[in-house]
Coordinates of C-alpha atoms in Angstrom, one line a residue:
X1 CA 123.7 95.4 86.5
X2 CA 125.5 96.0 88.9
X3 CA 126.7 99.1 91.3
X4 CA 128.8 99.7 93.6
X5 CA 129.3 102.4 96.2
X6 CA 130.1 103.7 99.9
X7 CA 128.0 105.1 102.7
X8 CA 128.4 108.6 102.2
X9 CA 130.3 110.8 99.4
X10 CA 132.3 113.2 101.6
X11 CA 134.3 111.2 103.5
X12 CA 136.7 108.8 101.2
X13 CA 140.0 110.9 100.7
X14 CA 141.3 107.1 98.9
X15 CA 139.0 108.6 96.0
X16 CA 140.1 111.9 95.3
X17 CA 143.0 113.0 98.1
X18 CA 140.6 115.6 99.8
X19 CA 139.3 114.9 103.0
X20 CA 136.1 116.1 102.3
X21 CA 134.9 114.9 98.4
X22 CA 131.3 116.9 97.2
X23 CA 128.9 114.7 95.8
X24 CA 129.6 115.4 91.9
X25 CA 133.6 114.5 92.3
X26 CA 132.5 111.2 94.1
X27 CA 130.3 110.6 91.2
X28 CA 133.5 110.3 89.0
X29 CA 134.5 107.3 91.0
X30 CA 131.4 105.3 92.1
X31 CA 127.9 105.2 90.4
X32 CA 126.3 104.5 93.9
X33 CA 125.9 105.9 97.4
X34 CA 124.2 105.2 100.4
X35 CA 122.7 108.4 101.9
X36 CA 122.4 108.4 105.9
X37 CA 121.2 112.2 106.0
X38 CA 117.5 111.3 106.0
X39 CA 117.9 108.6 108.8
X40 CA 118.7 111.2 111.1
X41 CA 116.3 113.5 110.1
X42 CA 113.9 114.1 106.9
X43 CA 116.1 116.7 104.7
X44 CA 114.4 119.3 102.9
X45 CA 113.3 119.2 99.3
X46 CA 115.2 121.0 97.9
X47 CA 118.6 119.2 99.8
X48 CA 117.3 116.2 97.8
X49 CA 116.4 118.6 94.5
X50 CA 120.1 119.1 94.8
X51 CA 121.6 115.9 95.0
X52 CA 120.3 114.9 91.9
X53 CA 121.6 117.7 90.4
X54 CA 124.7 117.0 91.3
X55 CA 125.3 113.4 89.8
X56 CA 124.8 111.9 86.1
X57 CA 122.1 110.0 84.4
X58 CA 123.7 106.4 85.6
X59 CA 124.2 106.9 89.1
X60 CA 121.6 105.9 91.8
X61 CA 121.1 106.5 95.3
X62 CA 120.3 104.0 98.2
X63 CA 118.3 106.0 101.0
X64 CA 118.1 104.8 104.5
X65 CA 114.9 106.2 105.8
X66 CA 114.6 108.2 108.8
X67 CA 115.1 106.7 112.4
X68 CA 111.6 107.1 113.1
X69 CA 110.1 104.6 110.9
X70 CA 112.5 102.1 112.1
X71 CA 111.7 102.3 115.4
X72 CA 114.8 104.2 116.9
X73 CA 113.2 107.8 116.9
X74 CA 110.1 109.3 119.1
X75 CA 108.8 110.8 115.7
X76 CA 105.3 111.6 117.9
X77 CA 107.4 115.5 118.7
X78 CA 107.2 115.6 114.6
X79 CA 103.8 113.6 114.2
X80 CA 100.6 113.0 114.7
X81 CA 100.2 109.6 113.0
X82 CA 102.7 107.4 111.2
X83 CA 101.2 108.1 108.3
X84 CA 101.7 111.4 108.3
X85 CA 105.5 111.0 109.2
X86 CA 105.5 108.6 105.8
X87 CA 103.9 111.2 103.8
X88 CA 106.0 113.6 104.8
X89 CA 109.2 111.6 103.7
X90 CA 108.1 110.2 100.4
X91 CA 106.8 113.8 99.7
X92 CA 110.7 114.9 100.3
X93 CA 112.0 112.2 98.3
X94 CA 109.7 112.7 95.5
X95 CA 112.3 114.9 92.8
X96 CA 114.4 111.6 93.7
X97 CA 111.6 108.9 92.8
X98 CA 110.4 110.9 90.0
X99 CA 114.0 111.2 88.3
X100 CA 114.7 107.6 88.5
X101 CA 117.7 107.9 90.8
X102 CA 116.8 105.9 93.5
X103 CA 118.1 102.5 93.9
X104 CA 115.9 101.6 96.9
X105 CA 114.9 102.8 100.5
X106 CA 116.8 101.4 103.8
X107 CA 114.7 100.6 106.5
X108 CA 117.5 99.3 109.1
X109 CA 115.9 98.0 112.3
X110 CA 117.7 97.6 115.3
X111 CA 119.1 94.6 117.2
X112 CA 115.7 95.0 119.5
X113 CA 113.4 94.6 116.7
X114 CA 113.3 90.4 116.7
X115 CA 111.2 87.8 115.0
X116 CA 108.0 88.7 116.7
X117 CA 104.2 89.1 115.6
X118 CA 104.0 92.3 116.4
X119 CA 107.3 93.2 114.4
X120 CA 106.1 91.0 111.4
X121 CA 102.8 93.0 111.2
X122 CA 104.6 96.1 111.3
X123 CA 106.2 95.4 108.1
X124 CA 102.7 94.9 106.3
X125 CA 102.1 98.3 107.5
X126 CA 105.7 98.9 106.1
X127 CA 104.7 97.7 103.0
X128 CA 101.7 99.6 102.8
X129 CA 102.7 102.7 103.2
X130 CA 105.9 102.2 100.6
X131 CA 103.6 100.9 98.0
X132 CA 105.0 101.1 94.8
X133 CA 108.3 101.6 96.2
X134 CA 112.2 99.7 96.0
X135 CA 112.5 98.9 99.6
X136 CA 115.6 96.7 101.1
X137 CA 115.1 95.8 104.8
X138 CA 118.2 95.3 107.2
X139 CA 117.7 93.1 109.9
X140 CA 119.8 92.6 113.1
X141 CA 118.6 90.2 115.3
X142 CA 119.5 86.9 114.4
X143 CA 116.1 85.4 115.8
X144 CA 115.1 86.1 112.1
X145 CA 117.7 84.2 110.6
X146 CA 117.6 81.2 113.3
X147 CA 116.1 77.3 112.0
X148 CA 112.8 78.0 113.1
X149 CA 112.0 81.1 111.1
X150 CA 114.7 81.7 108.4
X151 CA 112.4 79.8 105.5
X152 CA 109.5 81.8 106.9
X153 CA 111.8 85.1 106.6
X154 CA 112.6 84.9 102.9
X155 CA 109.4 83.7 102.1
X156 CA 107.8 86.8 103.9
X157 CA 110.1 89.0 102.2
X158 CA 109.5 87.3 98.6
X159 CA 105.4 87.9 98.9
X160 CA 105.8 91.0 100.2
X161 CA 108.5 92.3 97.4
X162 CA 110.8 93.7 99.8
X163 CA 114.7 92.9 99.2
X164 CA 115.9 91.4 102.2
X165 CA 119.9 93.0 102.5
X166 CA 122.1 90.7 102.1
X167 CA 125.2 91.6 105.6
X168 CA 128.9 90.7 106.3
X169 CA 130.0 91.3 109.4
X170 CA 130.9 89.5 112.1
X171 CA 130.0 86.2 112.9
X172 CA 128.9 85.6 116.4
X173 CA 127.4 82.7 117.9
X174 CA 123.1 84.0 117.9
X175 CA 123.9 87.8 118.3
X176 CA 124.6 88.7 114.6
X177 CA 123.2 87.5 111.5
X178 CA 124.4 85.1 109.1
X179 CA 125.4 86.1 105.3
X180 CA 122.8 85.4 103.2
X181 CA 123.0 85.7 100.1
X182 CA 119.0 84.4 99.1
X183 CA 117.3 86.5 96.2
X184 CA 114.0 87.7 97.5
X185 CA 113.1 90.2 95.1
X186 CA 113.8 89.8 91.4
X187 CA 114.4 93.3 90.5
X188 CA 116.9 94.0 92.6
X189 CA 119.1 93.0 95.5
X190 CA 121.5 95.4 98.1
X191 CA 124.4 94.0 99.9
X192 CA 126.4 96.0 102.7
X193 CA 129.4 95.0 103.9
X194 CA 130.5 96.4 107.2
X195 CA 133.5 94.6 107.8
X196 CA 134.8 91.9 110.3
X197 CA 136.0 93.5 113.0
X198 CA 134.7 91.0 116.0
X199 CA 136.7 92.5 118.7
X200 CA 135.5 96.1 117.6
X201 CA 131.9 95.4 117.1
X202 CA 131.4 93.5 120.4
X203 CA 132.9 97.7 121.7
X204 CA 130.5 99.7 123.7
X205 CA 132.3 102.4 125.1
X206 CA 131.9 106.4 123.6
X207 CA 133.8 105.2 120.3
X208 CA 132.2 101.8 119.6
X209 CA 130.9 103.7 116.2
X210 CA 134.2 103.7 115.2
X211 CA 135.5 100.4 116.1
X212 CA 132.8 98.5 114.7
X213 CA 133.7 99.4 111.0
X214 CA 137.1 99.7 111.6
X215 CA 138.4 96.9 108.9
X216 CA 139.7 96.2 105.2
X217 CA 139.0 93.5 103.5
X218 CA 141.6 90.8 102.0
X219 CA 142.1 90.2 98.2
X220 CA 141.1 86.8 99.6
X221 CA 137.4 87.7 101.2
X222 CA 136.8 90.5 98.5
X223 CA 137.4 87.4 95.5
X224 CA 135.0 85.3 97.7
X225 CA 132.1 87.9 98.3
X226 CA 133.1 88.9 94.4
X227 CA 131.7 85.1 94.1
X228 CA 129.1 85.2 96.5
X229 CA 127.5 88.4 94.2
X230 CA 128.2 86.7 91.0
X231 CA 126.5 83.7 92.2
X232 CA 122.9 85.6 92.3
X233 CA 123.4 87.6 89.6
X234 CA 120.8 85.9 87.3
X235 CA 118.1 85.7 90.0
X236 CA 118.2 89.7 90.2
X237 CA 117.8 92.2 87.7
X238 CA 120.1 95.0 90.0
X239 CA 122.7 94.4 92.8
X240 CA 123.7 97.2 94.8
X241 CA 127.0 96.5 96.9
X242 CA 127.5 99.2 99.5
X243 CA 130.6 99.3 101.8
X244 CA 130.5 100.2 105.4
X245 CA 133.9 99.5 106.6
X246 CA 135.3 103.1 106.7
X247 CA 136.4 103.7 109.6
X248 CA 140.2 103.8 109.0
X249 CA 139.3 105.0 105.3
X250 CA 139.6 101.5 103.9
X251 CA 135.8 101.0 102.0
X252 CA 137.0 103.5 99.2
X253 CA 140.0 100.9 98.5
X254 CA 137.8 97.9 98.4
X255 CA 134.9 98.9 96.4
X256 CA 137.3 100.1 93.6
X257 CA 139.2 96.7 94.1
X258 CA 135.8 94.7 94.2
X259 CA 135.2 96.6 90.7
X260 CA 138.1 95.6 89.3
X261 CA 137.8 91.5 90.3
X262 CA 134.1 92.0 88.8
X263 CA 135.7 93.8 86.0
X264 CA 133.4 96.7 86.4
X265 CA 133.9 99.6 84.6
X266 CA 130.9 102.3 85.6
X267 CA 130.0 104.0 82.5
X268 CA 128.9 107.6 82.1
X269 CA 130.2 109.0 85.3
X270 CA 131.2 113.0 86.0
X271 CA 134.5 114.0 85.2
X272 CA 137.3 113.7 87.3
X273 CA 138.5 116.7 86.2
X274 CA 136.6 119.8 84.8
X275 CA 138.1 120.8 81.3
X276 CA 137.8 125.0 81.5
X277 CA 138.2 125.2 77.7

């Protein structure tokens, strides 16, 4: 199967004409969405008790985990072990994981986090402490994806289960990574598409959030990644395609658009429109 969705629910106004959507009329659009709340901090229980709430039977949720167990948080203020930061998220989580709406965790390491020994024995510990759980890792330093240690890469992601996230953006010479579109868990696989903005991800001034994902994708590139996902298909029991490029409000447009060259047609989503009688 596969799903496709948007970071966030309240932001696309191409879905429903309001600037700000809640999470139930998204869910009459889309059957996935990536949720970035728990990356900056670990939401309550009952925050999470309420997103399911909110959305059908079919629809699933891809969570990226908070910035602390990715490295780009002091979580020690919150902490006194990683452990107990772990617990304390998969204990959130739980009404999630228990109603089978969860599609997989994020874990999205920075551009710091390179093909190191340290780094690779942080993901056993990774591993570990998800046990039992959909994971998809993100990585952004292209030392992973380079000709000394790509084979080594996929093959540590395939014994370890872990779904390494397939990425468009960019392509710059050794400072971005590659699209890869190589299966490494058979249940299921999560692409993200941020767009190809070179000029605006290369931006580091106050608004280089912005410019990054600042792009819409041709009818040409979506009917080529449209091939790229249909390629794998068989090798992965789930796909997840999330887009990222919303900046100027264009991901809404191409993930319905990418539905309709996949001829996708989510079944069993909300209403668009509540009947009152």
């Amino acid at each position: 199967m596969i799903r496709i969705g948007l970071t966030s629910f309240n932001e696309h106004d191409k879905l429903t004409g309001k600037k700000n959507n809640t999470l139930y009329e998204y869910a009459g659009f889309l059957p996935l969405v990536e949720l970035d709340t728990a990356y900056y901090g670990i939401p309550r229980k009952t925050s999470v008790e309420n997103w399911i709430s909110e959305v059908p039977d079919t629809f699933r949720f891809v969570v990226k985990v908070y910035q602390g167990i990715s490295g780009q948080a002091d979580w020690h203020t919150y902490y006194q072990t990683e452990e107990e930061m772990i617990q304390h998220f998969l204990e959130v989580m739980a009404p999630m994981t228990e109603k089978g709406k969860l599609f997989c965790f994020l874990v999205q390491f920075p551009s710091s986090f390179k093909c190191t020994q340290e780094n690779v024995q942080y993901l056993r510990k990774l591993r570990k402490w998800f046990d039992g759980y959909p994971v998809a890792i993100e990585l952004r330093d292209y030392s992973w994806y380079s000709s000394e240690f790509l084979e080594r890469t996929r093959s540590f992601m395939q014994r370890a289960g872990f779904s390494l996230a397939v990425i468009d953006e960019p392509q710059l010479l050794n400072t971005t990574i590659p699209f890869d579109p190589f299966v490494t868990n058979p249940s299921f696989t999560l692409f993200r598409f941020h767009g190809r903005n070179t000029q605006g991800w290369l931006a580091n001034d106050q608004d280089w959030r912005k410019k990054r994902t600042l792009y819409r994708y041709s009818e040409e590139e979506l009917q080529q990644l449209a091939k790229e996902i249909r390629s794998i298909e068989k090798q992965t029991r789930e796909i997840g395609v999330i887009f990222n490029n919303n900046s100027g409000g264009d991901a809404a447009e191409n993930a319905l658009a990418l539905q309709k060259i996949l001829q996708i047609e989510p079944q069993g989503l909300n209403p668009k429109q509540i009947n009152l009688f």
